[in-house]
Short mmCIF file of C-alpha atoms in Angstrom, two decimals:
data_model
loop_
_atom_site.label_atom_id
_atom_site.label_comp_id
_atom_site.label_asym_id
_atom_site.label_seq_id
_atom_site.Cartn_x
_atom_site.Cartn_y
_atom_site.Cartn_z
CA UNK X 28 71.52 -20.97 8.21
CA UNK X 29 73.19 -18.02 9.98
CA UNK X 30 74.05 -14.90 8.47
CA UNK X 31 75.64 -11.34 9.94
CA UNK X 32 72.90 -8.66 9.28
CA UNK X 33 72.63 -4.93 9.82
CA UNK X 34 69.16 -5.42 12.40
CA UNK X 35 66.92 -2.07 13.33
CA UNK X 36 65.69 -3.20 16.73
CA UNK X 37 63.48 -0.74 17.10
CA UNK X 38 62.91 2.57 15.41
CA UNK X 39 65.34 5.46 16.42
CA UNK X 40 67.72 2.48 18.40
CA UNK X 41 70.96 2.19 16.53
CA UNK X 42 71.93 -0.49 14.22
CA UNK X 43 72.61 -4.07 15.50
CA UNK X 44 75.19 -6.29 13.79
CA UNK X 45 74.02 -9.59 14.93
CA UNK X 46 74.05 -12.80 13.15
CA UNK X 47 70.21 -13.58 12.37
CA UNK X 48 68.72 -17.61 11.11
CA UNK X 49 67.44 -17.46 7.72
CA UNK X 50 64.93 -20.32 6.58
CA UNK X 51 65.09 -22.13 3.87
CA UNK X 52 63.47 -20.28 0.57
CA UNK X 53 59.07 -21.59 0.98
CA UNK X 54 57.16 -22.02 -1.92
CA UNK X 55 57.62 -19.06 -4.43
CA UNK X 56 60.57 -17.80 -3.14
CA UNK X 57 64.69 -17.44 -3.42
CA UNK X 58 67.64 -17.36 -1.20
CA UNK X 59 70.14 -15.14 -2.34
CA UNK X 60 73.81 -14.34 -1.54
CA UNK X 61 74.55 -10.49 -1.56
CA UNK X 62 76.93 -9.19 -3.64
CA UNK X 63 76.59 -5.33 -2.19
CA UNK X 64 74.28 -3.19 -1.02
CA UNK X 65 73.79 0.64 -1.20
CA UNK X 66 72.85 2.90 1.68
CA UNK X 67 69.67 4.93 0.67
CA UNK X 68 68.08 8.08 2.95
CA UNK X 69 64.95 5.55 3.01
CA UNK X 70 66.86 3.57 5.00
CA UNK X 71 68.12 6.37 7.33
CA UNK X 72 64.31 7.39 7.10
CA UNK X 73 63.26 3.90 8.18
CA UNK X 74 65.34 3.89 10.92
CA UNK X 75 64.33 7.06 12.64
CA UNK X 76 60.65 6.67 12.02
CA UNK X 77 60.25 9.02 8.99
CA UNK X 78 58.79 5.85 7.18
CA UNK X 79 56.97 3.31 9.19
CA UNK X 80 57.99 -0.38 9.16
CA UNK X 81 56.82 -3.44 11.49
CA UNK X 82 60.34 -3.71 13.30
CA UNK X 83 62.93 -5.28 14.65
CA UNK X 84 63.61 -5.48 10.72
CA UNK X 85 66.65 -5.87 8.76
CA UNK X 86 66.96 -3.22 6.50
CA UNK X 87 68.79 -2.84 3.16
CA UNK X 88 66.20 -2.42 -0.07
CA UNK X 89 69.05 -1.60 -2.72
CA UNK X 90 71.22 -4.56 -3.44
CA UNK X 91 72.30 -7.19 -5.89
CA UNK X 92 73.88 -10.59 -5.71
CA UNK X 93 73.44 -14.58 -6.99
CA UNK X 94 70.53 -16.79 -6.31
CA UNK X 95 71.67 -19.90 -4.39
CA UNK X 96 68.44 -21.82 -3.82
CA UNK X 97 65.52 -21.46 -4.91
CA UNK X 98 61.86 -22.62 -3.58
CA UNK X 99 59.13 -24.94 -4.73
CA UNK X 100 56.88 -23.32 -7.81
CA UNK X 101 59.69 -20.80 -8.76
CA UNK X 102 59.96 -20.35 -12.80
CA UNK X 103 62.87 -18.26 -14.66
CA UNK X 104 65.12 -18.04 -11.35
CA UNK X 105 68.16 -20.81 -11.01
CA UNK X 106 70.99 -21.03 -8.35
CA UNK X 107 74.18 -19.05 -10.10
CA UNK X 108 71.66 -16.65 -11.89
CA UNK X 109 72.95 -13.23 -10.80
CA UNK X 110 69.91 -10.73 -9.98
CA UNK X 111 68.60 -7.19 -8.68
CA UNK X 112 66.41 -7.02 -5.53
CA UNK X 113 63.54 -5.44 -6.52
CA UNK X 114 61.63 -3.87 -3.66
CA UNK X 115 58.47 -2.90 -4.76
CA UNK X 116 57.19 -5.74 -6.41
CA UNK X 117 53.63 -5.29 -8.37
CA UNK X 118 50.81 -8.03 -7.79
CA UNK X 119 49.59 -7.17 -11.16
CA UNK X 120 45.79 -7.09 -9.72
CA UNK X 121 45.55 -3.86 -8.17
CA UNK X 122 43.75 -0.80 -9.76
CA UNK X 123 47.26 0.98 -10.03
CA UNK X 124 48.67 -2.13 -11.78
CA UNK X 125 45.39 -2.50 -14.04
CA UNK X 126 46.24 1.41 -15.06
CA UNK X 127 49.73 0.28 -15.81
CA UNK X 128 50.91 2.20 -12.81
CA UNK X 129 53.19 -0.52 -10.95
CA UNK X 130 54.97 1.46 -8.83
CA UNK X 131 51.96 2.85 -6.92
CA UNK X 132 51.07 -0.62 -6.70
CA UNK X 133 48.88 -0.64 -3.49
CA UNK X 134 50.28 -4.21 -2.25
CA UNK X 135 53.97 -3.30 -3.06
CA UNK X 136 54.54 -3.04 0.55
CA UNK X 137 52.55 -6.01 1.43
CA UNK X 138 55.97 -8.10 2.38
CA UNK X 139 57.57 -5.83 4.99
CA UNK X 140 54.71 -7.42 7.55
CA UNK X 141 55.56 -11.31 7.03
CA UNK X 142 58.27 -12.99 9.39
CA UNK X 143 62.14 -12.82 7.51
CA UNK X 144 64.36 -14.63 9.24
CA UNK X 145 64.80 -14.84 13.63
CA UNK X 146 67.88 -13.37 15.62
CA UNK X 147 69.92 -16.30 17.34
CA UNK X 148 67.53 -15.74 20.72
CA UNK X 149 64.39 -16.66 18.43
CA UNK X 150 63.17 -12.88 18.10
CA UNK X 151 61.16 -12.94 15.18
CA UNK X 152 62.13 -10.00 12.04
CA UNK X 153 61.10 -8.12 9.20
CA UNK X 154 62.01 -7.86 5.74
CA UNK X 155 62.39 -3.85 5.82
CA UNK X 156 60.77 -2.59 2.44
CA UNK X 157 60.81 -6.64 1.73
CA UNK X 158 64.25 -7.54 1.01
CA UNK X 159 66.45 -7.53 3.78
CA UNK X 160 69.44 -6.49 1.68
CA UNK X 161 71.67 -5.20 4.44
CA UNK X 162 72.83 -8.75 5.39
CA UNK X 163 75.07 -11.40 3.66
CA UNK X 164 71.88 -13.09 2.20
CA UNK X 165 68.52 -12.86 1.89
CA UNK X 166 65.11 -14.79 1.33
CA UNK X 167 62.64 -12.76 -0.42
CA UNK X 168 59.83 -13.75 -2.71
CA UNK X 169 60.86 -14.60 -6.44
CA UNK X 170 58.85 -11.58 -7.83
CA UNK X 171 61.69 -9.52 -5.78
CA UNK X 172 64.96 -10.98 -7.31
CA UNK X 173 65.41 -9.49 -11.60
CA UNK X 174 67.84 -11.37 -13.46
CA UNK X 175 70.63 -8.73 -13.86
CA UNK X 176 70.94 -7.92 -17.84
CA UNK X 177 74.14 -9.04 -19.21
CA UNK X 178 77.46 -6.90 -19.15
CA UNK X 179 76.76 -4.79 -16.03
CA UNK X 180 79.64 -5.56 -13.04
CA UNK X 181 77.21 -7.69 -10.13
CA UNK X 182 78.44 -4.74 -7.56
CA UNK X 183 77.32 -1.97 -9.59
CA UNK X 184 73.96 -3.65 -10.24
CA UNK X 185 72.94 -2.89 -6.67
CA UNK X 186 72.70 0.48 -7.39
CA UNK X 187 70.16 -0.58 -10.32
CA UNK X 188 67.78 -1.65 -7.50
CA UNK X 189 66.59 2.05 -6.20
CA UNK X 190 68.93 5.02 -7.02
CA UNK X 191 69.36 4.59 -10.42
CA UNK X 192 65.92 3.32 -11.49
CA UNK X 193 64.45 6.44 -9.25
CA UNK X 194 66.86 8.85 -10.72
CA UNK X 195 66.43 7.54 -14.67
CA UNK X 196 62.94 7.31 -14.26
CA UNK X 197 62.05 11.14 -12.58
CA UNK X 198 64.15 12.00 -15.34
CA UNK X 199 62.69 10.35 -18.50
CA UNK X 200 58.89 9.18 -17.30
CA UNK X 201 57.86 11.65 -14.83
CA UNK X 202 59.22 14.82 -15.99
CA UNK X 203 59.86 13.23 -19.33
CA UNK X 204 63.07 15.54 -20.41
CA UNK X 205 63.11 16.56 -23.65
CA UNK X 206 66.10 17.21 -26.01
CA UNK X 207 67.36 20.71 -25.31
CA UNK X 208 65.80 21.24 -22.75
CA UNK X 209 67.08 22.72 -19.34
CA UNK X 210 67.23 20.78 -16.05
CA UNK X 211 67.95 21.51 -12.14
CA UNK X 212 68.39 18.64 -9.86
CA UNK X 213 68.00 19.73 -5.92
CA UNK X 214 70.24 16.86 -4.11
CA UNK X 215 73.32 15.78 -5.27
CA UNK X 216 73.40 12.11 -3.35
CA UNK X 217 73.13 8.58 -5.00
CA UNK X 218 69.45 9.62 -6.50
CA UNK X 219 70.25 12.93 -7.34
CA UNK X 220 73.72 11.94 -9.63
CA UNK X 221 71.42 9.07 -11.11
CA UNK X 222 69.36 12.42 -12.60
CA UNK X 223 71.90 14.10 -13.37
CA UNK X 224 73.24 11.38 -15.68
CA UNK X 225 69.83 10.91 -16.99
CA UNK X 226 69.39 14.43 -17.71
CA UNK X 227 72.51 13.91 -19.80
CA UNK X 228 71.66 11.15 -21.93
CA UNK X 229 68.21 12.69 -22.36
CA UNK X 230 70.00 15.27 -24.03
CA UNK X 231 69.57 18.25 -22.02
CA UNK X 232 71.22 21.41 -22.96
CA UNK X 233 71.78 22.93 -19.48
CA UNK X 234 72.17 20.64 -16.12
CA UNK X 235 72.36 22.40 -13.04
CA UNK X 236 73.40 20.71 -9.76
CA UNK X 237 71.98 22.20 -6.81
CA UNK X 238 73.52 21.16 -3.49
CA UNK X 239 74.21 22.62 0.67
CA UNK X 240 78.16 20.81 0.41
CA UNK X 241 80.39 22.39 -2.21
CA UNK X 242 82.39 19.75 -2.34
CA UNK X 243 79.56 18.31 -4.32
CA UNK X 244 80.25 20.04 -7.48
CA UNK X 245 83.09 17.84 -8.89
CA UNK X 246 80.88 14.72 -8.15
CA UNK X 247 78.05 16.31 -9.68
CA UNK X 248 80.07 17.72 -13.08
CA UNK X 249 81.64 13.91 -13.08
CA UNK X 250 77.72 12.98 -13.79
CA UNK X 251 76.72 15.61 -16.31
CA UNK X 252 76.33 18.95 -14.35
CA UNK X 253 76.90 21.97 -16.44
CA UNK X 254 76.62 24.38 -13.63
CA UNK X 255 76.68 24.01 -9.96
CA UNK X 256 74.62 26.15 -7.81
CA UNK X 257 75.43 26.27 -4.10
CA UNK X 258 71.72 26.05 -2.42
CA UNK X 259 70.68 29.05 -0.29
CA UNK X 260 67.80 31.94 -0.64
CA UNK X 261 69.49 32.79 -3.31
CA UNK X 262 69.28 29.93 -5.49
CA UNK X 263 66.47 30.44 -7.35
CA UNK X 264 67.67 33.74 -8.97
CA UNK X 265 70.75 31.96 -9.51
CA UNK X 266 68.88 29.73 -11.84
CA UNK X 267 67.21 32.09 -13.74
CA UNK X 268 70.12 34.16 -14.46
CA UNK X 269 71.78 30.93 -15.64
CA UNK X 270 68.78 30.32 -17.71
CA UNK X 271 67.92 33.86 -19.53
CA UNK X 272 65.93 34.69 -16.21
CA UNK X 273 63.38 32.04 -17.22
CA UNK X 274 63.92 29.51 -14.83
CA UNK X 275 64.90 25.89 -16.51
CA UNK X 276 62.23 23.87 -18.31
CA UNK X 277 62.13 20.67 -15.57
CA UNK X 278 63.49 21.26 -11.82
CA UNK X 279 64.19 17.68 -9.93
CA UNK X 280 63.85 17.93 -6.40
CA UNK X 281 65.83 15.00 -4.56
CA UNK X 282 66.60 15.94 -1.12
CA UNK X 283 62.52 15.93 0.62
CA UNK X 284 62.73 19.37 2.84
CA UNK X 285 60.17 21.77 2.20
CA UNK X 286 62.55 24.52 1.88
CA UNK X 287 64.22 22.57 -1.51
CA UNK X 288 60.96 21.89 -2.96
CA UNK X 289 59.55 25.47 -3.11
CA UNK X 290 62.97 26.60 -3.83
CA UNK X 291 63.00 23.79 -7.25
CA UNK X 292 59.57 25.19 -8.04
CA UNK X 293 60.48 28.87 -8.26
CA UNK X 294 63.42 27.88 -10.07
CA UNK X 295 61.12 26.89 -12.59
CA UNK X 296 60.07 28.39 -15.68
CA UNK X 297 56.15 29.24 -16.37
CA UNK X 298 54.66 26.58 -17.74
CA UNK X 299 57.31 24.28 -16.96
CA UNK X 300 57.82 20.65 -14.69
CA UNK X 301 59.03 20.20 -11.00
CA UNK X 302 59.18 16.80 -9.99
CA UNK X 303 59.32 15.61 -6.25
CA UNK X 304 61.33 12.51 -5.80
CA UNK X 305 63.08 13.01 -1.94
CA UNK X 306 60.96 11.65 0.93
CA UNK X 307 60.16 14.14 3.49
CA UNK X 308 58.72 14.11 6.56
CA UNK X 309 54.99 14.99 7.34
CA UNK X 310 55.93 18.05 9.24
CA UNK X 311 57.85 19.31 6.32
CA UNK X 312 54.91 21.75 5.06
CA UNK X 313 55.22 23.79 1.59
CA UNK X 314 52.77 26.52 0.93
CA UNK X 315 51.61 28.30 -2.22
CA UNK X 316 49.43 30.79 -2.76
CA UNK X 317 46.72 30.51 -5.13
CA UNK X 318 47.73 33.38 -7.12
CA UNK X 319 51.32 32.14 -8.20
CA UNK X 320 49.71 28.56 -9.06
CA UNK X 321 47.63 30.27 -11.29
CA UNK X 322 50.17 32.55 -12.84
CA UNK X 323 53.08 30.57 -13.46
CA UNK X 324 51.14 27.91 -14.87
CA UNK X 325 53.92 24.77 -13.56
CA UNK X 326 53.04 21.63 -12.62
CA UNK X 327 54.49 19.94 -9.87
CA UNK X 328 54.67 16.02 -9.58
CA UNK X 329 55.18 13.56 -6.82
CA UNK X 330 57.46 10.70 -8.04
CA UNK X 331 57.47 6.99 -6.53
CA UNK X 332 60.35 5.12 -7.72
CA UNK X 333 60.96 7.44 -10.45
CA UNK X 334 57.30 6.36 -12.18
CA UNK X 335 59.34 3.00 -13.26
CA UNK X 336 58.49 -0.20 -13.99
CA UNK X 337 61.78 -2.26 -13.32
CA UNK X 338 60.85 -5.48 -15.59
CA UNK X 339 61.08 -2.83 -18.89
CA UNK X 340 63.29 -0.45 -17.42
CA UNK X 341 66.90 -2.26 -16.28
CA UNK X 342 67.10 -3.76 -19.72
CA UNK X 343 67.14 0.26 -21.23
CA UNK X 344 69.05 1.35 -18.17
CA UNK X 345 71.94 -2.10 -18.45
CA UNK X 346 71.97 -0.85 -22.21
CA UNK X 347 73.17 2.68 -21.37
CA UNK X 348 75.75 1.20 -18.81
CA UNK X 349 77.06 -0.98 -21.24
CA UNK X 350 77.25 1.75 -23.82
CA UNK X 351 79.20 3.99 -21.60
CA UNK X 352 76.62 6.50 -21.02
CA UNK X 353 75.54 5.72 -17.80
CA UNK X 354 78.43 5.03 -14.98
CA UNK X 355 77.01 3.80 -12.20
CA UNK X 356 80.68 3.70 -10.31
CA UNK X 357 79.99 7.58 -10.55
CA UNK X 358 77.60 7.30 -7.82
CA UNK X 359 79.03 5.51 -5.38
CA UNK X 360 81.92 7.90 -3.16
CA UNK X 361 82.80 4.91 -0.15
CA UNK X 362 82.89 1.05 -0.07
CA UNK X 363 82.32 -0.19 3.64
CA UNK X 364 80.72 -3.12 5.54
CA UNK X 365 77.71 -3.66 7.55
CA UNK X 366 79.54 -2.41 10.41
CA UNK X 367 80.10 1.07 9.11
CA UNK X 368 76.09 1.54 7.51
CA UNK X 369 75.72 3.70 10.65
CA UNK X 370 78.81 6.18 9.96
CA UNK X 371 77.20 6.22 6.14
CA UNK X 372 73.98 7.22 8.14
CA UNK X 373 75.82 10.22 9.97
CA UNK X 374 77.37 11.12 6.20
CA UNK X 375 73.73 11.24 4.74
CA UNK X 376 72.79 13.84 7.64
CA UNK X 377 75.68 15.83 7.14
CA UNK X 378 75.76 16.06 3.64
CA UNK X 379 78.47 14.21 2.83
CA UNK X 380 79.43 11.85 -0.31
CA UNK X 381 77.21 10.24 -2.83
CA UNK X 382 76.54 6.52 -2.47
CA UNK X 383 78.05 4.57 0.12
CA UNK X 384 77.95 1.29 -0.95
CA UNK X 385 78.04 -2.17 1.19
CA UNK X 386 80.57 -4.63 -0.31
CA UNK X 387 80.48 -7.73 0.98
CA UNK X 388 83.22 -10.55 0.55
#
């Protein structure tokens, strides 16, 4: 069948709408129709070769929508069962997975390489981070479609599928908040308001937004923020003097630039957490000395998909929506189509908005 798609032809070539053939769903896999998508810097990344991806490739890794067929072998998955794409499927047989450590699962990735669906001229495309999602629908193996928990809105859910389960999880499993305690978050786009929110229902006592765009702040108080900190070379002082010149207990660093990283770590008490989750490039270099390491005594974590499993997580995470403490509408600033992903791209680079989010009809 023929579906419109968002295609990468190649990386740093501009987006292609194009309609693109989908097969039928193989053995252990499932079709399904997208209810929305969200635009994610990965996908900004994957397009200008921060992350590498076999291309052309249709990208789109957050999304949501309603199985309609389903392939031979596939258990638990229906037509009409709504779901949550789930990029980073674990094999389950990997030392990461045998540590219960799924999302470092060293095959996650395995799926971008295989053949997704053709363009109308035969050219053959890739799945980019496996599941396609920027297109109307998708075929992507069953392990990569989560039946979406009851009482959260099908749109919404897409959200579930990176943003929110990166932004809960940095929150609760790598930095593990605490009650009380105080939090920065560096970054105020779709992952960075996910930790805010988390920070909230965590029950931190002090959440500080830090962010380049001050028109940030009421988007970032909307999701929790007590304080909002416009980021310069002055921010970490900023913190401490919000923070009785300590620095706050966890720092969440969200935006991947070198500069924003050692800026979240100095804003960081001694002895306390900083927590990478943004994606930077490999020329983005941060230095410490071996003194300060020493002194300050903080620990600083790299975070892959917020350190979650997504099986046991969106059941916790559909509870909070459905309890009113986590909005994922809160996230998302724009609704477009696939036509406009590339003025969401320009948005991303300027700083602009939270989520955009792809709605399609």
């Amino acid at each position: 069948m023929t579906v419109r798609a968002a295609v990468l032809p190649a990386v740093g070539a501009p987006l292609e709408i194009t309609g693109i053939e989908l097969p039928e769903p193989g053995p252990g896999q499932v079709r399904v129709r997208l209810a929305a998508a969200g635009v994610c810097h990965s996908d900004l990344s994957l397009s200008n070769g921060t992350m590498r991806v076999p291309v052309p490739a249709v990208l789109g890794h957050e999304g949501a929508g309603t199985v309609t067929a389903v392939g031979e072998g596939v258990a638990g998955l229906v037509p009409g069962v709504p779901v949550v794409l789930n990029w980073a499927p674990a094999c389950g047989g990997c030392p990461a997975c045998a540590r219960g450590e799924v999302w470092l699962c060293g095959h996650a990735l395995d799926g971008a390489a295989r053949v997704h669906a053709r363009t109308t001229d035969g050219t053959e495309l890739h799945p980019g981070l496996n599941v396609g999602a920027f297109a109307e629908e998708t075929v992507v193996p069953a392990a990569c479609a989560l039946p979406l928990p009851e009482g959260v809105p099908l749109t919404d859910a897409a959200l579930l599928g990176c943003a929110v389960l990166t932004g809960y999880g940095a929150v609760h499993h790598s930095a593990r908040v605490q009650p009380g305690e105080t939090v920065a978050v560096f970054g105020v786009g779709g992952v960075g308001l996910a930790a805010l929110q988390a920070a909230r229902i965590a029950g931190a006592s002090r959440i500080i937004a830090v962010d380049v765009t001050p028109q940030k702040e009421e988007l970032a108080r909307a999701c929790g923020a007590t304080d909002f900190v416009l980021a310069d070379e002055q921010t970490p002082r900023a913190i401490r003097a919000l923070t009785g010149k300590q620095g706050v207990d966890v720092a969440v660093e969200c935006a991947g630039r070198a500069r924003s990283i050692r800026a979240a770590w100095e804003s960081t008490r001694r002895g306390g957490r900083t927590t990478v989750v943004g994606i930077g490039g490999k020329d983005e270099q941060v230095t410490f000395n071996a003194l300060e390491i020493f002194h300050w005594g903080r620990t600083l974590t790299g975070c892959v998909y917020g350190d979650s499993d997504p099986a046991r997580d969106l059941p916790v995470i559909a509870g909070h929506v459905r309890e009113g403490r986590l909005d994922l509408s809160a996230l998302v600033t724009e609704h477009i189509t696939l036509k406009d992903i590339p003025a969401a791209f320009d948005d991303m680079l300027a700083g602009r908005g939270g989520r955009a989010l792809v709605v399609f009809e």
